[in-house]
CSV table of C-alpha atoms in Angstrom, one decimal:
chain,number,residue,atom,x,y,z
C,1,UNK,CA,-11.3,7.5,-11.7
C,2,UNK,CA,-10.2,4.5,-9.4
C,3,UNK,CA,-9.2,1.4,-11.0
C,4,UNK,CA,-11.6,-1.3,-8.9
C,5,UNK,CA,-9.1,-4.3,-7.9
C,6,UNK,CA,-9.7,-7.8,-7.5
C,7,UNK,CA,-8.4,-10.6,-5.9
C,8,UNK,CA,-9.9,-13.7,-6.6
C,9,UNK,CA,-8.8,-17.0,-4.9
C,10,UNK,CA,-9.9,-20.4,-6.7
C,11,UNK,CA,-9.7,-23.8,-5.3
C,12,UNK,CA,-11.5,-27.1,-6.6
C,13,UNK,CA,-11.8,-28.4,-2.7
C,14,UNK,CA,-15.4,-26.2,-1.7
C,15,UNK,CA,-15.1,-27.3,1.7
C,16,UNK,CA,-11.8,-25.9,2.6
C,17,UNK,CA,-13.0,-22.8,0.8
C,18,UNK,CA,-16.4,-22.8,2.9
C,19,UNK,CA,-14.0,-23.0,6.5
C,20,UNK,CA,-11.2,-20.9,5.5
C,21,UNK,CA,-13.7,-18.1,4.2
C,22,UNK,CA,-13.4,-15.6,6.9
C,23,UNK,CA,-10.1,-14.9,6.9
C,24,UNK,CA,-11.3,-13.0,3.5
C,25,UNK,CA,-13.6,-11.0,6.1
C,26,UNK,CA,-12.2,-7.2,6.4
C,27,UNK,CA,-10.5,-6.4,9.9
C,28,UNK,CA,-11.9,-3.5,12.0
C,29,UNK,CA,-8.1,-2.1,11.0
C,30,UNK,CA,-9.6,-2.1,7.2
C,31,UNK,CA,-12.3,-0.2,9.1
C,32,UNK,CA,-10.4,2.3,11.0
C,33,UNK,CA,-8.0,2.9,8.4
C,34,UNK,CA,-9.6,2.7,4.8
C,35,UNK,CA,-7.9,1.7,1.8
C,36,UNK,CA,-7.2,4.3,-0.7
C,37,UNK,CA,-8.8,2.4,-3.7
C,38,UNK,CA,-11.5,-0.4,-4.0
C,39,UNK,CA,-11.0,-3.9,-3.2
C,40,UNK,CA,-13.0,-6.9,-3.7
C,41,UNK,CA,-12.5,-10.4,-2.7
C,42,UNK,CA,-13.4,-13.3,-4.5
C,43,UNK,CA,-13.6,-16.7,-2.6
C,44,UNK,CA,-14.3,-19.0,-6.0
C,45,UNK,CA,-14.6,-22.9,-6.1
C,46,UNK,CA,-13.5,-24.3,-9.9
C,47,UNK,CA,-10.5,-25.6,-11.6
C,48,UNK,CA,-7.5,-24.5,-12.2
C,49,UNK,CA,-7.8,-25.6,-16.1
C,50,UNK,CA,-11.2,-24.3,-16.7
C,51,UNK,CA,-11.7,-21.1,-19.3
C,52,UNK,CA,-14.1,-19.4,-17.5
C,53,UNK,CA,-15.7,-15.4,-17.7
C,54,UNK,CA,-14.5,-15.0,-14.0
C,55,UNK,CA,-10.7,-15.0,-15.4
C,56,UNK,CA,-10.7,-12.5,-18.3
C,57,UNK,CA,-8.8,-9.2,-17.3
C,58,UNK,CA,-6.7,-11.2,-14.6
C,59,UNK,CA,-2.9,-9.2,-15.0
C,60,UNK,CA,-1.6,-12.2,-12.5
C,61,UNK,CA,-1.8,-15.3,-11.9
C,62,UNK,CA,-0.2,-16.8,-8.3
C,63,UNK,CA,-0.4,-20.9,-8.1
C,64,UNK,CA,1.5,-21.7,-4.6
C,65,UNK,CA,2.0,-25.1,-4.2
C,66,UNK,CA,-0.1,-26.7,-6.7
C,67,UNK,CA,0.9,-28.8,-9.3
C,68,UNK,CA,2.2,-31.3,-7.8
C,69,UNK,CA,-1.5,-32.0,-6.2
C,70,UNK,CA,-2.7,-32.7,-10.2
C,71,UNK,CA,-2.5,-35.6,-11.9
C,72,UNK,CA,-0.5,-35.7,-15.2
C,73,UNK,CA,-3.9,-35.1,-17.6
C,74,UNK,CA,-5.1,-32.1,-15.3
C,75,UNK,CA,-1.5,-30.7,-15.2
C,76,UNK,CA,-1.1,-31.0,-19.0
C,77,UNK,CA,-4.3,-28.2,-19.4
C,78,UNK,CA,-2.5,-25.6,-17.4
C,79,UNK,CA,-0.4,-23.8,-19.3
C,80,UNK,CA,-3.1,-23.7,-22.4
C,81,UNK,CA,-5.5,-22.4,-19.9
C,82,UNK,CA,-3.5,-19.2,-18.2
C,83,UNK,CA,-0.9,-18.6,-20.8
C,84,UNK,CA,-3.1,-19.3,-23.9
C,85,UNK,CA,-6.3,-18.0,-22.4
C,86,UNK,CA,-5.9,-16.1,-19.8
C,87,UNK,CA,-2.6,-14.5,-20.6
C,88,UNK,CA,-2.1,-12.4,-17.3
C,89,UNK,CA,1.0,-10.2,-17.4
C,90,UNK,CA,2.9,-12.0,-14.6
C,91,UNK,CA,1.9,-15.7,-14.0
C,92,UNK,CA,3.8,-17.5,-10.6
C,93,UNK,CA,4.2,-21.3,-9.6
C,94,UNK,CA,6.4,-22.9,-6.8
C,95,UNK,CA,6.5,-26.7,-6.2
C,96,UNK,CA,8.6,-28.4,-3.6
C,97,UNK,CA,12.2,-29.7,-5.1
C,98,UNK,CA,12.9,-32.9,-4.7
C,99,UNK,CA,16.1,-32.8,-4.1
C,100,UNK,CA,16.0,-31.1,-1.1
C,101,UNK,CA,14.1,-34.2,0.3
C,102,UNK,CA,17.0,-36.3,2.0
C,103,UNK,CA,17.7,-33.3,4.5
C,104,UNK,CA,14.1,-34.7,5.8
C,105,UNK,CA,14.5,-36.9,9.0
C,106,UNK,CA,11.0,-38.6,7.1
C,107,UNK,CA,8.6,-38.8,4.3
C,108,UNK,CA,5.3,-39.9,3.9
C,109,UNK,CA,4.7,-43.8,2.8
C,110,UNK,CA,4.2,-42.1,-1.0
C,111,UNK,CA,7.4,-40.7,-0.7
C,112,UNK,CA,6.5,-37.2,-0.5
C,113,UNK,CA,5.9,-34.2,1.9
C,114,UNK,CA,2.2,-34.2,1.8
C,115,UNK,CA,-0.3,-37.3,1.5
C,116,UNK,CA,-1.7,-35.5,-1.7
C,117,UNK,CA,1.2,-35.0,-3.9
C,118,UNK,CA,1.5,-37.2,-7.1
C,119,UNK,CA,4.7,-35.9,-7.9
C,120,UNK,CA,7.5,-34.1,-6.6
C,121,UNK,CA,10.5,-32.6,-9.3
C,122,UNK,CA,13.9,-32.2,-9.2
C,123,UNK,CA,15.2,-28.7,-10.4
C,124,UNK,CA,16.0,-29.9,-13.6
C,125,UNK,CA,12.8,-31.5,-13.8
C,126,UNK,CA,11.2,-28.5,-13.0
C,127,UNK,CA,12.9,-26.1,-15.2
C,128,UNK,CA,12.0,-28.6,-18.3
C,129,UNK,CA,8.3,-27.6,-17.4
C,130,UNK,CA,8.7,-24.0,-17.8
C,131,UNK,CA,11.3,-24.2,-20.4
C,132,UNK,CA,8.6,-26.2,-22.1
C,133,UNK,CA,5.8,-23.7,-21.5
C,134,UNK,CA,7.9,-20.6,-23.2
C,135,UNK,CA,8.4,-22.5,-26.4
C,136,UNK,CA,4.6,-22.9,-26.1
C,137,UNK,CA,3.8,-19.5,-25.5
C,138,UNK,CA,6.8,-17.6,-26.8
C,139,UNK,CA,4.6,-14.2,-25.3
C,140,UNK,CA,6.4,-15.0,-21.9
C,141,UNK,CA,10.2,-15.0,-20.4
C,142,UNK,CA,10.8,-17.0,-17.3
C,143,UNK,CA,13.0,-16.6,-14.4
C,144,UNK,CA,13.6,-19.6,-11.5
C,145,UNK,CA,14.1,-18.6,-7.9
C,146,UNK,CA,14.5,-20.6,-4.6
C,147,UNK,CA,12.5,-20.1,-1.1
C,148,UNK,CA,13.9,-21.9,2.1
C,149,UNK,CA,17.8,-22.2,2.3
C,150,UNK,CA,19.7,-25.6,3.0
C,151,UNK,CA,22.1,-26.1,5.4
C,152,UNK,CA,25.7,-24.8,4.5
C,153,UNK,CA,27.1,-28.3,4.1
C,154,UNK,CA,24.4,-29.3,1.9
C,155,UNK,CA,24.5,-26.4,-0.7
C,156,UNK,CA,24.2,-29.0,-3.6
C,157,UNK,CA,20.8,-29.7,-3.0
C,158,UNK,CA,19.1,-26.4,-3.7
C,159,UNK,CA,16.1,-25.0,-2.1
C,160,UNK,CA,13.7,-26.3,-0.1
C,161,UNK,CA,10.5,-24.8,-2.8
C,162,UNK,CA,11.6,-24.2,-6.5
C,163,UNK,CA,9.7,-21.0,-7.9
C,164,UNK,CA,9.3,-20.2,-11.2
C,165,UNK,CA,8.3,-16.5,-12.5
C,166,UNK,CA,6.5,-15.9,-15.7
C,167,UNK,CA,6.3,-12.4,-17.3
C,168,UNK,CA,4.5,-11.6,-20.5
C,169,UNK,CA,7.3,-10.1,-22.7
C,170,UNK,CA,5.3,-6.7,-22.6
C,171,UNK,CA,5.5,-6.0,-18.9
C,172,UNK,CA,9.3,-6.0,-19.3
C,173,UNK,CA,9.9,-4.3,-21.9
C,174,UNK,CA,10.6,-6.9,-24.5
C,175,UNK,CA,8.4,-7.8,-27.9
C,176,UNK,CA,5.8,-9.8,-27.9
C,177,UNK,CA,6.2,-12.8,-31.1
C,178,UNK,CA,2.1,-13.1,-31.2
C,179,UNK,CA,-0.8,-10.7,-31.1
C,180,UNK,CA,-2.3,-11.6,-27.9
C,181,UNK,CA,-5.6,-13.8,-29.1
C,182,UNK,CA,-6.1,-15.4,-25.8
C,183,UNK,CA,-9.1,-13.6,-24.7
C,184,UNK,CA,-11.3,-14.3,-27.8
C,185,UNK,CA,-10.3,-18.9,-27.3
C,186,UNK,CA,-14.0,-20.5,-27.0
C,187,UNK,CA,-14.4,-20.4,-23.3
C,188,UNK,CA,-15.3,-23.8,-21.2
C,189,UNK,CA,-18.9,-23.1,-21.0
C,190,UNK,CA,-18.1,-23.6,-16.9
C,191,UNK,CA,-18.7,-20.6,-14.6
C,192,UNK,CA,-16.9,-21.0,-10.9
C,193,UNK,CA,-19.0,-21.3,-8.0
C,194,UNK,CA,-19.1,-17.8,-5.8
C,195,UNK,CA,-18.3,-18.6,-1.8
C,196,UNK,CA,-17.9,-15.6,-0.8
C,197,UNK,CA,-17.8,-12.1,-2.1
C,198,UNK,CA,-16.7,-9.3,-0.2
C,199,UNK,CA,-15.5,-5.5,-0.7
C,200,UNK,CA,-13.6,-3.8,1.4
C,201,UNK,CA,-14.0,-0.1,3.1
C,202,UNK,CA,-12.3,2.3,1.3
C,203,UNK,CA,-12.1,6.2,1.3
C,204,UNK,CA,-13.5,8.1,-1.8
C,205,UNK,CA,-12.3,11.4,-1.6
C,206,UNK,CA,-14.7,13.8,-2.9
C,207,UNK,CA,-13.1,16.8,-3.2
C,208,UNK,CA,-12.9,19.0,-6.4
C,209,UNK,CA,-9.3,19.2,-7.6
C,210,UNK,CA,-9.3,23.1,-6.7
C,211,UNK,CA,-9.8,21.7,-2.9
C,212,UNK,CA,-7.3,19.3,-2.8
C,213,UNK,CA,-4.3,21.7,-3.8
C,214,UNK,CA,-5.9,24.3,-1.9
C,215,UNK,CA,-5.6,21.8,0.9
C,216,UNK,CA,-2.3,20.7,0.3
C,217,UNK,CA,-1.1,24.4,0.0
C,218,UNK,CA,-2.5,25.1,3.3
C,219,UNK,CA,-0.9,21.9,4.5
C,220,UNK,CA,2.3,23.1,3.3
C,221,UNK,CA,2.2,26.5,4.2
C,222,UNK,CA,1.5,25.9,8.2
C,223,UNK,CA,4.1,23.5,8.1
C,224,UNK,CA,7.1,25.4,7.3
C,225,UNK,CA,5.8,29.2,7.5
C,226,UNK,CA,8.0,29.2,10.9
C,227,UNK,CA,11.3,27.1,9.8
C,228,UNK,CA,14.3,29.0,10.1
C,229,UNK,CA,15.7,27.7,6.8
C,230,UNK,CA,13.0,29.9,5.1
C,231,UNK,CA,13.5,33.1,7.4
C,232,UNK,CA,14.7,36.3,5.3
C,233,UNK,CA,16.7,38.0,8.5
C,234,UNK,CA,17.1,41.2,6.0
C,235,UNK,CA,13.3,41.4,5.2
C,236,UNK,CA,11.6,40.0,8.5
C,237,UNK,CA,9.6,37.6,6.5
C,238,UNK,CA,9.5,33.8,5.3
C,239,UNK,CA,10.2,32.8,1.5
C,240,UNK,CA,8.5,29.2,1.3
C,241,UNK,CA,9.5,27.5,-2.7
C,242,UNK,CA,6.4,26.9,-3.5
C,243,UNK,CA,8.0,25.0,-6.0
C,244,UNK,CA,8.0,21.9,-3.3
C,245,UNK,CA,3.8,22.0,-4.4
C,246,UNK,CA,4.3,20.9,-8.1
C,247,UNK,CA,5.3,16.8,-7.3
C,248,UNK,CA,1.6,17.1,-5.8
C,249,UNK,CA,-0.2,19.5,-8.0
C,250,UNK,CA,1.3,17.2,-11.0
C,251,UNK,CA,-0.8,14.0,-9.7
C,252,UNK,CA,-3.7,16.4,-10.3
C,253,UNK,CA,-2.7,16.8,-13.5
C,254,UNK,CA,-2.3,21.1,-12.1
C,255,UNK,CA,-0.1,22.8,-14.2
C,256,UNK,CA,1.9,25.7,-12.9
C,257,UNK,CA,-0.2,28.3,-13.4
C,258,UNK,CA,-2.9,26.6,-12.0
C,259,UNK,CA,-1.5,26.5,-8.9
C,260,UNK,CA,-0.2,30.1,-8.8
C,261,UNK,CA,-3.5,31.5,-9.3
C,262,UNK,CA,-5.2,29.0,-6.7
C,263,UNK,CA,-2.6,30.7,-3.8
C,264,UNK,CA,-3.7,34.3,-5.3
C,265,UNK,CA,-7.3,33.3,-5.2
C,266,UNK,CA,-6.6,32.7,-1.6
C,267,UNK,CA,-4.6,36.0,-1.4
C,268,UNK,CA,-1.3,33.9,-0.9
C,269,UNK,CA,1.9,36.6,-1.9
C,270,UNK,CA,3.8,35.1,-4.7
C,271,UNK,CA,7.2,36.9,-5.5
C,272,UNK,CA,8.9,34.9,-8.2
C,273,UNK,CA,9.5,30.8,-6.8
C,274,UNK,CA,8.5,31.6,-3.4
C,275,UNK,CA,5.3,32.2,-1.0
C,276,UNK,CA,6.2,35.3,0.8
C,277,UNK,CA,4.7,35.2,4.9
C,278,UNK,CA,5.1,37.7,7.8
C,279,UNK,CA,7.2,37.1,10.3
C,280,UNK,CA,3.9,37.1,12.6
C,281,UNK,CA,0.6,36.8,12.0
C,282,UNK,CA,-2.2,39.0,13.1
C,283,UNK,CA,-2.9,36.8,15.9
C,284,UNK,CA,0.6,36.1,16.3
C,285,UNK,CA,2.6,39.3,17.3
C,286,UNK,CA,6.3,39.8,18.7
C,287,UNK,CA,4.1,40.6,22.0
C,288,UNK,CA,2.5,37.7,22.2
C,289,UNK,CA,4.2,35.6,24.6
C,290,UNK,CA,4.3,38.5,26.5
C,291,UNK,CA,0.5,38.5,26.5
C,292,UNK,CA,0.5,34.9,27.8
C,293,UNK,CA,2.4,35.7,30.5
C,294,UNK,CA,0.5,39.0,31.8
C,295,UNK,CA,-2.7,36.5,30.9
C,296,UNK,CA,-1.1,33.5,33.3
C,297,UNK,CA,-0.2,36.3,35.8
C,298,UNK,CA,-3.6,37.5,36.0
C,299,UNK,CA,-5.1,34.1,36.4
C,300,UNK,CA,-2.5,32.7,39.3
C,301,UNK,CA,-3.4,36.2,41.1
C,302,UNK,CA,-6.9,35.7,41.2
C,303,UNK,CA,-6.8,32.2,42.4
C,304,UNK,CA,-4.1,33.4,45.1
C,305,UNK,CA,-6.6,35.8,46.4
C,306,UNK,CA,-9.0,33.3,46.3
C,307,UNK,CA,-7.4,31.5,48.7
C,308,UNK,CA,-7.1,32.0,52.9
C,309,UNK,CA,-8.4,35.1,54.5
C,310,UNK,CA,-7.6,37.8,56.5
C,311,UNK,CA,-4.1,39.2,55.8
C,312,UNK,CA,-3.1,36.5,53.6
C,313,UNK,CA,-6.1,36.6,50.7
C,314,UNK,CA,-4.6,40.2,50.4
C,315,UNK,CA,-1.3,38.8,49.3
C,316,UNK,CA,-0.5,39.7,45.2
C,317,UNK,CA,1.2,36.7,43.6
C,318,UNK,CA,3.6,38.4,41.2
C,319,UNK,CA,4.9,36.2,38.6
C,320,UNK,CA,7.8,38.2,38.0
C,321,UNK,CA,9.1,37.8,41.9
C,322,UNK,CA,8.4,34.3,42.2
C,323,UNK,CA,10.7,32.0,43.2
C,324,UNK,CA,11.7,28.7,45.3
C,325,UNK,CA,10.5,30.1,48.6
C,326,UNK,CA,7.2,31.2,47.2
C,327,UNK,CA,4.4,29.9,50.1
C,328,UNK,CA,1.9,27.5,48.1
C,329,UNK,CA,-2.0,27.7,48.8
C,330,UNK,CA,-4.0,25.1,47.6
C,331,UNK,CA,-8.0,24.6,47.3
């Protein structure tokens, strides 16, 4: 059964959501080539801090360039909200790093890179954030990254946009210190505001699980039923491993002797690992080129004495005497 996805993108600014919505619309690409599984798109308005239904289930949490827009009271609710409620398996934030400022020919009159920011951290500022939110919420290891190189003579400074990576202790492999309660916290009593909604095209194969290795067997069999690599000179036939079927026939959860008794269903010759085929099939015989050709010379004679009259409609175009000099008639 497919797993329905969902991608839901929250902002507290509605207008911005309400312009920017179409670039959540599906391209006529999603169209033309479907998606193998659902998606659905969420345009939300709300907060960032708010508990609400719409965030239960989330496994990840992105927050691009945010924090630094909240004030210190707003900013303070965060990490209860995602890590203690939400508690998504990987949680990302990035924030611009101060430090990387002064390589800026100007800022704005706030002293920052955007007329919205009330603050912008140094690394070490930053890291005491995060650092800060693991002793919290000892359910989550953090790693720091940097985006956006500086100049080689200004290594000192760091990069441009600090990023900080949050995984849940499970996703990597590592024990959890709590029982994970964060789903059962008294939610806000908010609900965000739905924009837009949207799901995508996708394809929903509806074949039975016989048909699909059937298909795939078929698939693989026309493929290499003429490689050389498989041609027994001693026998005049090809051995195909139908071994090479199991990686699929294992995502259909097809065991072995499924499989073996699907290509004997379909009166496939099995002989030990491999998928025994003629060297030609019915409809392709060691005369058979031979047959195009008489076919072709058939065809090129009848047109020839189709064309002109008297002596020359007479003439017999023989493809085996052809050459160069050959005179051409044309309709």
């Amino acid at each position: 059964m497919l797993k329905n996805k969902t991608k839901k993108f929250v902002d507290i600014d509605e207008k911005v959501l309400t312009v920017f919505q179409q670039r959540a619309v599906p391209l006529l690409s999603d169209y033309l080539h479907k998606r193998e599984e659902p998606l659905r798109i969420e345009v939300l308005k709300g907060s960032i801090t708010d508990s609400v239904e719409q965030l239960r289930n989330v496994d990840v949490v992105i927050g691009l360039e945010i924090i630094e827009h909240l004030y210190a009271d707003v900013l303070e609710k965060v990490p209860e909200n995602i890590f203690g409620f939400v508690q998504p398996k990987l949680a990302i934030f990035s924030t611009p790093n101060s430090e990387f400022n002064i390589l800026f020919d100007s800022l704005l009159k706030n002293g920052f890179r955007h007329f919205d920011h009330k603050f912008e951290w140094s690394r070490a500022e930053f890291t005491a954030w995060t650092d800060n939110i693991c002793r919290r919420y000892p359910n989550y290891s953090v790693a720091l990254i940097g985006l956006g190189n500086p100049p080689d003579e200004h290594k000192d400074v760091g990069f441009a946009t600090q990023m900080a990576l949050f995984a849940r202790n499970d996703l990597i492999k590592k024990p959890l210190a709590t029982e994970l309660k964060g789903q059962s916290l008294p939610l806000s009593g908010l609900k965000y505001k739905e924009i837009y909604t949207v799901d995508f095209p996708y394809y929903k194969d509806e074949r039975t699980q016989y048909e699909k290795i059937w298909c795939e067997a078929q698939y693989f069999i026309n493929r290499y039923r003429h490689a050389t690599i498989y041609f027994n000179v001693e026998r005049r036939i090809y051995q195909l491993p139908w071994l090479q079927l199991m990686d699929f026939a294992r995502k259909e959860n097809v065991s072995q002797d499924e499989l073996l008794d699907i290509l004997r269903n379909h009166n496939i010759k099995v002989e030990g690992d491999f998928i025994i085929m003629p060297e030609y099939d019915d409809d392709d015989d060691e005369n058979g080129l031979c047959d195009e050709l008489n076919d072709l010379s058939l065809e090129l004679n009848n047109e020839y004495n189709d064309c002109g009259n008297g002596n020359d409609a007479s003439r017999v175009f023989n493809i085996e005497s052809a050459n160069d000099d050959s005179e051409e008639c044309w309709d």
